[in-house]
Short mmCIF file of C-alpha atoms and ligand atoms in Angstrom, two decimals:
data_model
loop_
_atom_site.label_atom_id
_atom_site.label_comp_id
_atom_site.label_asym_id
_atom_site.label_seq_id
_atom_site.Cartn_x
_atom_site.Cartn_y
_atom_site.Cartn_z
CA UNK A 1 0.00 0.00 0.00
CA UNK A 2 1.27 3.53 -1.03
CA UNK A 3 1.29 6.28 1.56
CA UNK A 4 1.99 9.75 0.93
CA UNK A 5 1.82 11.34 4.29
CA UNK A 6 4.55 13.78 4.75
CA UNK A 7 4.58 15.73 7.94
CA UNK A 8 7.47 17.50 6.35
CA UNK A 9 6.12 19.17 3.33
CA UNK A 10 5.61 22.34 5.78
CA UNK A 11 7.11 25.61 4.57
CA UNK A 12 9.43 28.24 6.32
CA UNK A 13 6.70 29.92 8.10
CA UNK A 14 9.16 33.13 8.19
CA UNK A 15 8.96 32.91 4.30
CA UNK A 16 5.38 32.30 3.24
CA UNK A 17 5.59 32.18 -1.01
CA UNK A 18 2.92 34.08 -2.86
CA UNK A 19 2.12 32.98 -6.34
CA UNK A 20 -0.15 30.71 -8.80
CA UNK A 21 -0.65 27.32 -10.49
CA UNK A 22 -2.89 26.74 -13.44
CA UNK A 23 -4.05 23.69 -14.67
CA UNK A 24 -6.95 22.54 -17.17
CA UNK A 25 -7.97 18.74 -16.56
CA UNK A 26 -10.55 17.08 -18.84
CA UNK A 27 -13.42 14.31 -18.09
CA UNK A 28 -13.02 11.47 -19.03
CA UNK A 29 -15.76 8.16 -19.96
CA UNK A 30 -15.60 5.18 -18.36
CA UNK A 31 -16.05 2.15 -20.85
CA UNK A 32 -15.92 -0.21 -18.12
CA UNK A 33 -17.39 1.43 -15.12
CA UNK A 34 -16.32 1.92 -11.43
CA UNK A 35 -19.58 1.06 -9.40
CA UNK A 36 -19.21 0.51 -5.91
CA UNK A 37 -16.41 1.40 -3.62
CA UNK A 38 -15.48 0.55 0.03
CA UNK A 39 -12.77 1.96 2.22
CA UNK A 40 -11.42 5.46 1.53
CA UNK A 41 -12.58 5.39 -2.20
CA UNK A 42 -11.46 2.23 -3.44
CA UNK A 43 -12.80 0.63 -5.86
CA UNK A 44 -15.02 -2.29 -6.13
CA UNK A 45 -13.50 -3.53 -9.70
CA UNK A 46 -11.35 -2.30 -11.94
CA UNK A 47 -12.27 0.75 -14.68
CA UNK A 48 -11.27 2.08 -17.68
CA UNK A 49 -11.94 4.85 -19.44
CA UNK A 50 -11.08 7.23 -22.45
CA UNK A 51 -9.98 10.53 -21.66
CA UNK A 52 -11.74 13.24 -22.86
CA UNK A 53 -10.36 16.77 -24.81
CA UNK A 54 -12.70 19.42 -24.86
CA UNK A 55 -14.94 19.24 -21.48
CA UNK A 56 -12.24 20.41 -19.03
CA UNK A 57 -12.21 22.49 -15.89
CA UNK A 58 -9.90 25.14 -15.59
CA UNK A 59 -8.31 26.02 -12.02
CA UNK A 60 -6.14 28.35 -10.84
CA UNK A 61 -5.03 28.29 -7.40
CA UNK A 62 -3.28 31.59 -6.07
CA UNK A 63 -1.59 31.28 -2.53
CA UNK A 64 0.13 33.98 -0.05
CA UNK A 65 0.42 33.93 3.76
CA UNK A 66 -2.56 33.52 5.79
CA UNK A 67 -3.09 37.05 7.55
CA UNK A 68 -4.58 35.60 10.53
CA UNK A 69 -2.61 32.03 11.58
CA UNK A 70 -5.10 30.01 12.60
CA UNK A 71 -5.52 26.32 12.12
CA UNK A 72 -7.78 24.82 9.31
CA UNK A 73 -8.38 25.68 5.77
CA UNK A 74 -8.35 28.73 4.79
CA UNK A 75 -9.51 29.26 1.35
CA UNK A 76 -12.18 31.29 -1.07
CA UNK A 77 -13.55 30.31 -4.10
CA UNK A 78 -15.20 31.27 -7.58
CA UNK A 79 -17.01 29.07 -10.10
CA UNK A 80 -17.38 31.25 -13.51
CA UNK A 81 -16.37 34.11 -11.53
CA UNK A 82 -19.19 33.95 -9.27
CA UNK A 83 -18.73 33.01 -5.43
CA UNK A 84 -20.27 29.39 -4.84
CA UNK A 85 -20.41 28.30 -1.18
CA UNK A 86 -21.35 25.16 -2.54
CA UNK A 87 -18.07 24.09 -4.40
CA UNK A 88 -16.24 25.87 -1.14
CA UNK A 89 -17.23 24.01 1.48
CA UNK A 90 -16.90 20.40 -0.58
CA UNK A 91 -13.28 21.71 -1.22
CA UNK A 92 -12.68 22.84 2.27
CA UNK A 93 -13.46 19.36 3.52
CA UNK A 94 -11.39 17.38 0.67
CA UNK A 95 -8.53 19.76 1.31
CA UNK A 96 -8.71 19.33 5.03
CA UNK A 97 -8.65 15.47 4.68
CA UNK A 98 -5.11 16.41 2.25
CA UNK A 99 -3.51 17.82 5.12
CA UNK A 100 -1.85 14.49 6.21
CA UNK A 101 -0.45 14.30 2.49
CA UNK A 102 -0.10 18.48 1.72
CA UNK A 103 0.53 19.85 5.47
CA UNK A 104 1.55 23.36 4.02
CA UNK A 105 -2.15 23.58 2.82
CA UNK A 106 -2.68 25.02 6.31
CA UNK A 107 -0.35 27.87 5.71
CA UNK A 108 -1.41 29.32 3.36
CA UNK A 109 -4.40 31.64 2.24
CA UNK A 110 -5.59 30.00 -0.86
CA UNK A 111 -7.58 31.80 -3.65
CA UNK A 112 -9.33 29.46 -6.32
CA UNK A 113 -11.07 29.88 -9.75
CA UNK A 114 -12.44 27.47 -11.72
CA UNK A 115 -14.29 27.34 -14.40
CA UNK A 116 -16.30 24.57 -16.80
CA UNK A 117 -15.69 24.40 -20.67
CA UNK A 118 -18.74 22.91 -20.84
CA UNK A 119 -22.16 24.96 -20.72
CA UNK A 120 -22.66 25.30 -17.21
CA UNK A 121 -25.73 22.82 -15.67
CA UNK A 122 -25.17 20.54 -19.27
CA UNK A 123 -25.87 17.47 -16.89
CA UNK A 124 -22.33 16.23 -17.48
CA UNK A 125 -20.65 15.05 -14.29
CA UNK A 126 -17.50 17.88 -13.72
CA UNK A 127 -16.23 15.97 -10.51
CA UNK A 128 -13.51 14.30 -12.97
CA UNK A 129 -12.28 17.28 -14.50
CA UNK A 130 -12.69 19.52 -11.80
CA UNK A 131 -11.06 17.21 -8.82
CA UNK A 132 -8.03 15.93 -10.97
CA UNK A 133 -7.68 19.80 -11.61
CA UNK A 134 -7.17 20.51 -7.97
CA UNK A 135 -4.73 17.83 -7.47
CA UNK A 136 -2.88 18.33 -10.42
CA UNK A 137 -2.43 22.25 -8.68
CA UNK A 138 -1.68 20.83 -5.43
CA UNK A 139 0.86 18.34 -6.61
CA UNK A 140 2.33 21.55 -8.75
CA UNK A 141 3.10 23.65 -5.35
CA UNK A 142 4.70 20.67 -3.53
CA UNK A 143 6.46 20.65 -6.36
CA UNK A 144 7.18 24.08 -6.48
CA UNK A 145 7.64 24.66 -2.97
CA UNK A 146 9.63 21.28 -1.83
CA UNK A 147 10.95 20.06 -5.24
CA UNK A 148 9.99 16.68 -5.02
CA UNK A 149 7.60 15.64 -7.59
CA UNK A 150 10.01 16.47 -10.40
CA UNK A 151 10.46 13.07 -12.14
CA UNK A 152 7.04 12.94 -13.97
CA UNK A 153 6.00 9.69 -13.08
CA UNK A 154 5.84 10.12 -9.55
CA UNK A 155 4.47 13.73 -10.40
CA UNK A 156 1.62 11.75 -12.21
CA UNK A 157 1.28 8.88 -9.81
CA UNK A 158 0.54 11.39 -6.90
CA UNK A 159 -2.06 13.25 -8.78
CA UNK A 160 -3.71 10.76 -9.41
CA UNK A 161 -4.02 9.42 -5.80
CA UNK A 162 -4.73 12.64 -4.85
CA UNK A 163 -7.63 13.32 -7.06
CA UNK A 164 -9.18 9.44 -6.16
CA UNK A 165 -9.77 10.79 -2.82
CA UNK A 166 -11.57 13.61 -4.45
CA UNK A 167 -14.02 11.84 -7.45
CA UNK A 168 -12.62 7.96 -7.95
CA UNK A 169 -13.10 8.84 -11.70
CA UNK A 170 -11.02 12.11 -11.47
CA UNK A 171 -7.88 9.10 -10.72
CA UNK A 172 -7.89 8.17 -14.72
CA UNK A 173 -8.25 11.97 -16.12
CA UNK A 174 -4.76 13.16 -15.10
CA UNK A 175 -3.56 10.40 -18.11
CA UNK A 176 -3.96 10.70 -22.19
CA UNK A 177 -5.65 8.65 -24.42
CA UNK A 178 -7.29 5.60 -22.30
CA UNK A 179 -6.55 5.02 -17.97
CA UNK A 180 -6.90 1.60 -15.72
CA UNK A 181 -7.72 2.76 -12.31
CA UNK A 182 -7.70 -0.54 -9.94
CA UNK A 183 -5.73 -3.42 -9.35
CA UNK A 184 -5.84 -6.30 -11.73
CA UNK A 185 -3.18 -8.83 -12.45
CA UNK A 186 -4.31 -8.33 -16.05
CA UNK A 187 -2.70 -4.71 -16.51
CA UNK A 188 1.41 -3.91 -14.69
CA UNK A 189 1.67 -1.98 -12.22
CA UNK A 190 -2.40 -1.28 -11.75
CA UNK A 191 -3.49 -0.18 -8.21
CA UNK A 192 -6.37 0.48 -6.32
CA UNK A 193 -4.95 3.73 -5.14
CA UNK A 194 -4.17 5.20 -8.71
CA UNK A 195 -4.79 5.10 -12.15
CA UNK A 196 -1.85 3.79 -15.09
CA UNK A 197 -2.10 5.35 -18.29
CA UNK A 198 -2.73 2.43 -21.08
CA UNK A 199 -0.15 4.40 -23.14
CA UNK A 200 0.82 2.39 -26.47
CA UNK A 201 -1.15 -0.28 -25.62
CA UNK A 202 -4.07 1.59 -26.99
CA UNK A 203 -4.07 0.80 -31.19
CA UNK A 204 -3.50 4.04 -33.13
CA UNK A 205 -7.23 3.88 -34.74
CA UNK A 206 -8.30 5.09 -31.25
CA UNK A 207 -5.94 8.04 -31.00
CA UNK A 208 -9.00 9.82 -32.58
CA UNK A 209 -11.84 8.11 -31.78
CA UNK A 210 -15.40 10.33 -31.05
CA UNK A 211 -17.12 10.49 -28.46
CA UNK A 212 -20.37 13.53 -29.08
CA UNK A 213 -22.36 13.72 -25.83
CA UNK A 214 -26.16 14.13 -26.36
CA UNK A 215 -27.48 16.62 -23.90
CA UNK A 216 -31.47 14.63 -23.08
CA UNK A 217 -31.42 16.50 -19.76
CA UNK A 218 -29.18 18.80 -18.38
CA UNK A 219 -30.64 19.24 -14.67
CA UNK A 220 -29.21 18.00 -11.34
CA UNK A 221 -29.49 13.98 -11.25
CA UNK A 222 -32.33 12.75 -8.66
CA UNK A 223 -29.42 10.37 -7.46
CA UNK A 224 -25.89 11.17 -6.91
CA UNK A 225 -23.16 8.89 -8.07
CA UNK A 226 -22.12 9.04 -4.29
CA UNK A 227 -25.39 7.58 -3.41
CA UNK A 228 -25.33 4.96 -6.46
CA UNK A 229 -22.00 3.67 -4.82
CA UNK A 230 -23.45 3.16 -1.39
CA UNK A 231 -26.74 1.11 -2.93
CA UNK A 232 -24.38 -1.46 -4.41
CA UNK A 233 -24.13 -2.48 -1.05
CA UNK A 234 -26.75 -4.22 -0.46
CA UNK A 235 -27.64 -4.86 -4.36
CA UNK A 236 -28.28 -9.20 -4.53
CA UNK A 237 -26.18 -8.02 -8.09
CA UNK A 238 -23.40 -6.61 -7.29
CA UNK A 239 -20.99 -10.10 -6.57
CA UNK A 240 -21.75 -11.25 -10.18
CA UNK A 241 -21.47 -7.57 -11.56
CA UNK A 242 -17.86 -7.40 -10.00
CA UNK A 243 -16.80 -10.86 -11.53
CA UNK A 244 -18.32 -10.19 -14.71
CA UNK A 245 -15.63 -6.99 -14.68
CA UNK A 246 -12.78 -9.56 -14.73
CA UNK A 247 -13.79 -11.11 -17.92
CA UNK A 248 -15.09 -7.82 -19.43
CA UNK A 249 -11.68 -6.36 -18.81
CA UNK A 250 -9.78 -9.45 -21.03
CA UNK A 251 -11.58 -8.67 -23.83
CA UNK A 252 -11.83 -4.72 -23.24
CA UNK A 253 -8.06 -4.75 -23.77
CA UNK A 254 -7.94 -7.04 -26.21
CA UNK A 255 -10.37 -5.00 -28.58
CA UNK A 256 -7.69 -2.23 -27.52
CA UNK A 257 -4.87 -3.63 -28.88
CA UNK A 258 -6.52 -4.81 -32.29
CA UNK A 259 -8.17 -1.52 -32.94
CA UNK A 260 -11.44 -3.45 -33.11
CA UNK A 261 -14.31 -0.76 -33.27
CA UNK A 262 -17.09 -3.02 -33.24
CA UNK A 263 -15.50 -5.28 -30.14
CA UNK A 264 -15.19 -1.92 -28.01
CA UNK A 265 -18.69 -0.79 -28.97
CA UNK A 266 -20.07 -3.89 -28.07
CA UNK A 267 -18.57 -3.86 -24.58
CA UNK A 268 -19.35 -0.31 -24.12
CA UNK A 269 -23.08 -0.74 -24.68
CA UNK A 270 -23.29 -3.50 -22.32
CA UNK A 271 -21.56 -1.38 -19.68
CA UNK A 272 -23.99 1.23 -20.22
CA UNK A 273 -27.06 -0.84 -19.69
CA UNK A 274 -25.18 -2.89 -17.10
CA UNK A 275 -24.86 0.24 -14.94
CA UNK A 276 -28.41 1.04 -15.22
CA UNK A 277 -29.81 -2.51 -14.63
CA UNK A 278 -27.58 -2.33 -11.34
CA UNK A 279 -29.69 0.65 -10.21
CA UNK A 280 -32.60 -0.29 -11.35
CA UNK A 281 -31.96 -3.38 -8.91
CA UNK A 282 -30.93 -1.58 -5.84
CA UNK A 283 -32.96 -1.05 -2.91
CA UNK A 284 -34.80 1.67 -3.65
CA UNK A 285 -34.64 0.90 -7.28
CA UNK A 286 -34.09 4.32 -9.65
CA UNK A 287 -33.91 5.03 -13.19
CA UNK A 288 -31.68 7.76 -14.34
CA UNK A 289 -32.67 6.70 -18.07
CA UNK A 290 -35.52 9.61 -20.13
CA UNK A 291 -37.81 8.63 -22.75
CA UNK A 292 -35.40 10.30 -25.26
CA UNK A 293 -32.30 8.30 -23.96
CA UNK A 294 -34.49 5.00 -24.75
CA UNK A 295 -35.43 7.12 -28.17
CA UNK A 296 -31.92 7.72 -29.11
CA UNK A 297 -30.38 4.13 -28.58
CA UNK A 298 -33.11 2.91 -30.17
CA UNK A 299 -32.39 5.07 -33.81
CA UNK A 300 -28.78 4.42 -32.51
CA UNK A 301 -28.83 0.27 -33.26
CA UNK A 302 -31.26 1.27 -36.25
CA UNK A 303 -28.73 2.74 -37.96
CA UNK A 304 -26.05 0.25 -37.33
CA UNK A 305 -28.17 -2.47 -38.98
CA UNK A 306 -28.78 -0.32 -41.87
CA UNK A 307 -25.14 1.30 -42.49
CA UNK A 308 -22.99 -1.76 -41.15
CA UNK A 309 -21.08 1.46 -39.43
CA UNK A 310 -19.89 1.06 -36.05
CA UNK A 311 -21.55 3.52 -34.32
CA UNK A 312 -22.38 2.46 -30.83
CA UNK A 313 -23.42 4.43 -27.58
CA UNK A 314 -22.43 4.51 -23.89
CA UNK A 315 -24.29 5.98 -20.93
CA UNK A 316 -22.62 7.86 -17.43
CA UNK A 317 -25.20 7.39 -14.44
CA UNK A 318 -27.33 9.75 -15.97
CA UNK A 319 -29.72 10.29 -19.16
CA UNK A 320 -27.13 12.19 -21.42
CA UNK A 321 -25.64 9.54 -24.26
CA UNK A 322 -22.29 9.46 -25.32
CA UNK A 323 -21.76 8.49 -29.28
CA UNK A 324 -18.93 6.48 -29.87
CA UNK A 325 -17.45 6.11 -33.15
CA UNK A 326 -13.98 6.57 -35.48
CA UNK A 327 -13.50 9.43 -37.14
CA UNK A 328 -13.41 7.87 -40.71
CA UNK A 329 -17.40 7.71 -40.75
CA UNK A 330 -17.73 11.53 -39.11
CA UNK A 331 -19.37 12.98 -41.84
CA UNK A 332 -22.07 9.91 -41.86
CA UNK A 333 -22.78 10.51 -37.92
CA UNK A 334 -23.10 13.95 -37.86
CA UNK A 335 -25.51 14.07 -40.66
CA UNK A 336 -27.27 11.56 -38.67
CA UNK A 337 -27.33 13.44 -35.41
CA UNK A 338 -28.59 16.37 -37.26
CA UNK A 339 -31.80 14.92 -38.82
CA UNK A 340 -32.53 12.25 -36.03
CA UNK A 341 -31.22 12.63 -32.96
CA UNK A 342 -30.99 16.20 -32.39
CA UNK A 343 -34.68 16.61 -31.76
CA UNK A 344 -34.55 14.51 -28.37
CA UNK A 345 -31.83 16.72 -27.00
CA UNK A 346 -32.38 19.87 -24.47
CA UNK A 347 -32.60 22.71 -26.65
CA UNK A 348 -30.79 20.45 -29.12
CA UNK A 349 -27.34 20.85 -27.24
CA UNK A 350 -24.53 18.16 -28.12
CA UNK A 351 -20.83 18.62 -27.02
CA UNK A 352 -18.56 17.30 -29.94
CA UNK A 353 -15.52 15.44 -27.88
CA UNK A 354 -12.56 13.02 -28.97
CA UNK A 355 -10.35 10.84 -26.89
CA UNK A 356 -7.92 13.73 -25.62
CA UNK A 357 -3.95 14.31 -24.58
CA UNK A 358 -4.50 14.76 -20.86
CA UNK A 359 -4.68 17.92 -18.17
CA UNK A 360 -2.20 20.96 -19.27
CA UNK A 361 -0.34 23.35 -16.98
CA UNK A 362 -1.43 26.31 -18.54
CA UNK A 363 -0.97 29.71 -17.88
CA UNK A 364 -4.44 31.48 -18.50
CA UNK A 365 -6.33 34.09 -16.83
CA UNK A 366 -9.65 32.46 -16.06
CA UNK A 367 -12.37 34.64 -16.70
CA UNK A 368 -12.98 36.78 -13.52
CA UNK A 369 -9.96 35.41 -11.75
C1 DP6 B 1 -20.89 5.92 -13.50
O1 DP6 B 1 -16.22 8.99 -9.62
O2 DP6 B 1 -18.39 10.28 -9.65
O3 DP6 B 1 -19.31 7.64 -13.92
O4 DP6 B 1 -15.88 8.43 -6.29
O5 DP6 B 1 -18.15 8.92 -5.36
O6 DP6 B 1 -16.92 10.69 -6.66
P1 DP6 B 1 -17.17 9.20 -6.46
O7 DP6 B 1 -17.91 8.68 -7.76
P2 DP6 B 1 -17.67 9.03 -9.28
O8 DP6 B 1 -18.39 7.78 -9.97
C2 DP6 B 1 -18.36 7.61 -11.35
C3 DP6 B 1 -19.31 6.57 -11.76
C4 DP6 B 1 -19.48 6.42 -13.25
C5 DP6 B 1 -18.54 5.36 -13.81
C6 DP6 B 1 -17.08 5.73 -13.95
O9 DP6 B 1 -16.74 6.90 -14.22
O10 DP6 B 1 -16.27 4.79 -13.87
#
């Protein structure tokens, strides 16, 4: 087991630093899905997932001496420029629970902005992008402060702890292309505590591959993936679900390696409605699935019988769908989207994605910041 408490990442407290770290951190989509946790957000069964490029979260973290010293957290924060008391408190809990691993966090006076590229309540679950973007910040100013994260493995490797104990999905964002988070004998060097990129292992056809997420609803979900964790529980499912993941994982990476669109298609589908059956089984049972999800995978395996095109779907626990497909039949899809599927989005709103290159330091003034 890995353990990155360090009572002595504490700074000179004569010679508090003032300054800033940027960093935009995408979403990513789980093929095979992490459902069900235990301990201090560990996971159930293995996951893996295709990072995302263009829904991110942008953060910038400014830090200078706290005026007052007291103990404790002391931090303010802005979502779009607007105070959120929301977003604060949830990070002024996850930070103090970092303290073990980050003890200068209770130094300093911290200053955050953040900020979606996605349209704001689009329904698409930010706790990847926007936890992963925190750590990646916080693993910067250890770095900055202390020096010690300079080799980038164990740069990456610590981010990606860190942001596990934010989101468990927010562990596989901090890589590019396609992340393992959880330990299986199948994949080197896997862990329960942090994700391993899948690096060459992923087949060049998917350096490219789409992923256009259908906007059904964009609201707040009636059940929190939080929640959805804790009802696996008790779900008479759930042991079968978790071996199933051992044999869906052999042939997720196999499909992988060959480049086989249809295989990966095929296993992302049954994710997707694997995920839903499971809550539609817990105790109380819930549906997260509209009439216009049903409506688009329907028109979905319509036109893969007509075309022969491998167009497949995947769901997230919620009612949005994710389009999966390679880019050589773009022009196809998107005409298809257009005429049919358009209709049974929210204000017809679709966010055009791609498997992505991973979080970027950047150095950006987000808006308002
Ligand atoms: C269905 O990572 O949001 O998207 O660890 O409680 O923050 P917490 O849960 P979260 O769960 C994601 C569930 C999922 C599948 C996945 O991303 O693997």
């Amino acid at each position: 087991m890995i353990d990155y408490t360090n009572s002595k990442l504490l700074l000179d407290a004569s010679n508090i630093p003032v300054g800033e770290v940027v960093w935009r951190s995408p979403s990513n989509l789980a093929i095979l899905k992490y459902w069900g946790k235990h301990g201090i957000q560990l996971p159930n069964n293995p996951s893996l997932s295709m990072t995302l490029q263009n829904a991110y979260t942008d953060t910038v973290i400014k830090y200078s001496p706290k005026e007052d010293y007291a103990r404790g957290i002391d931090l303010d924060f802005h979502f779009h420029a607007e105070p959120n008391e929301a977003f604060k408190a949830k990070i002024i809990s996850y930070f103090e629970s970092l303290l073990p691993i980050f003890p200068f966090l209770e130094q300093l006076k911290l200053d955050i902005h953040s900020g979606n590229s996605f349209p704001h309540s689009s329904g698409i679950a930010s706790s990847a992008s926007s936890m992963s973007a925190l750590a990646l910040c916080l693993c910067t100013m250890e770095d900055q402060f202390f020096g010690t994260l300079e080799e980038d493995t164990a740069f990456d490797q610590k981010a990606s702890y860190v942001a596990r104990l934010g989101s468990g999905s927010a562990s596989r964002s901090i890589f590019p292309g396609m992340a393992l988070w959880g330990q299986t004998g199948q994949v080197e060097g896997s862990s329960d505590y942090y994700a391993v990129p899948l690096g060459d292992r992923m087949h060049e056809g998917f350096k490219n591959y789409h992923d256009d997420i259908l906007i059904v609803q964009s609201g707040e979900k009636s059940v929190s993936s939080r929640a959805g964790h804790g009802l696996m529980d008790e779900n008479p499912y759930a042991p079968t679900r978790y071996e199933q993941t051992k044999k869906t994982l052999h042939n997720l990476l196999a499909v992988i390696d060959k480049g086989d669109f249809e295989g990966f298609g095929k296993i992302a589908e049954a994710e997707a409605m694997t995920l839903h059956a499971l809550m539609m089984t817990s105790n109380p049972p819930y549906l997260l699935m509209d009439p216009n999800t049903l409506a688009i995978i329907k028109k979905v395996r319509e036109y893969r019988a007509e075309t022969k095109q491998p167009l497949y779907f995947s769901l997230d626990a919620g009612p949005n769908v994710h389009l999966l497909y390679p880019e050589e039949i773009i022009h196809d899809v998107r005409l298809f989207i257009e005429e049919e599927l358009l209709s049974f989005c929210e204000e017809g709103m679709m966010i055009s994605d791609w498997v992505g290159e991973g979080p970027e330091e950047i150095d950006l003034e987000v808006e308002g910041s």
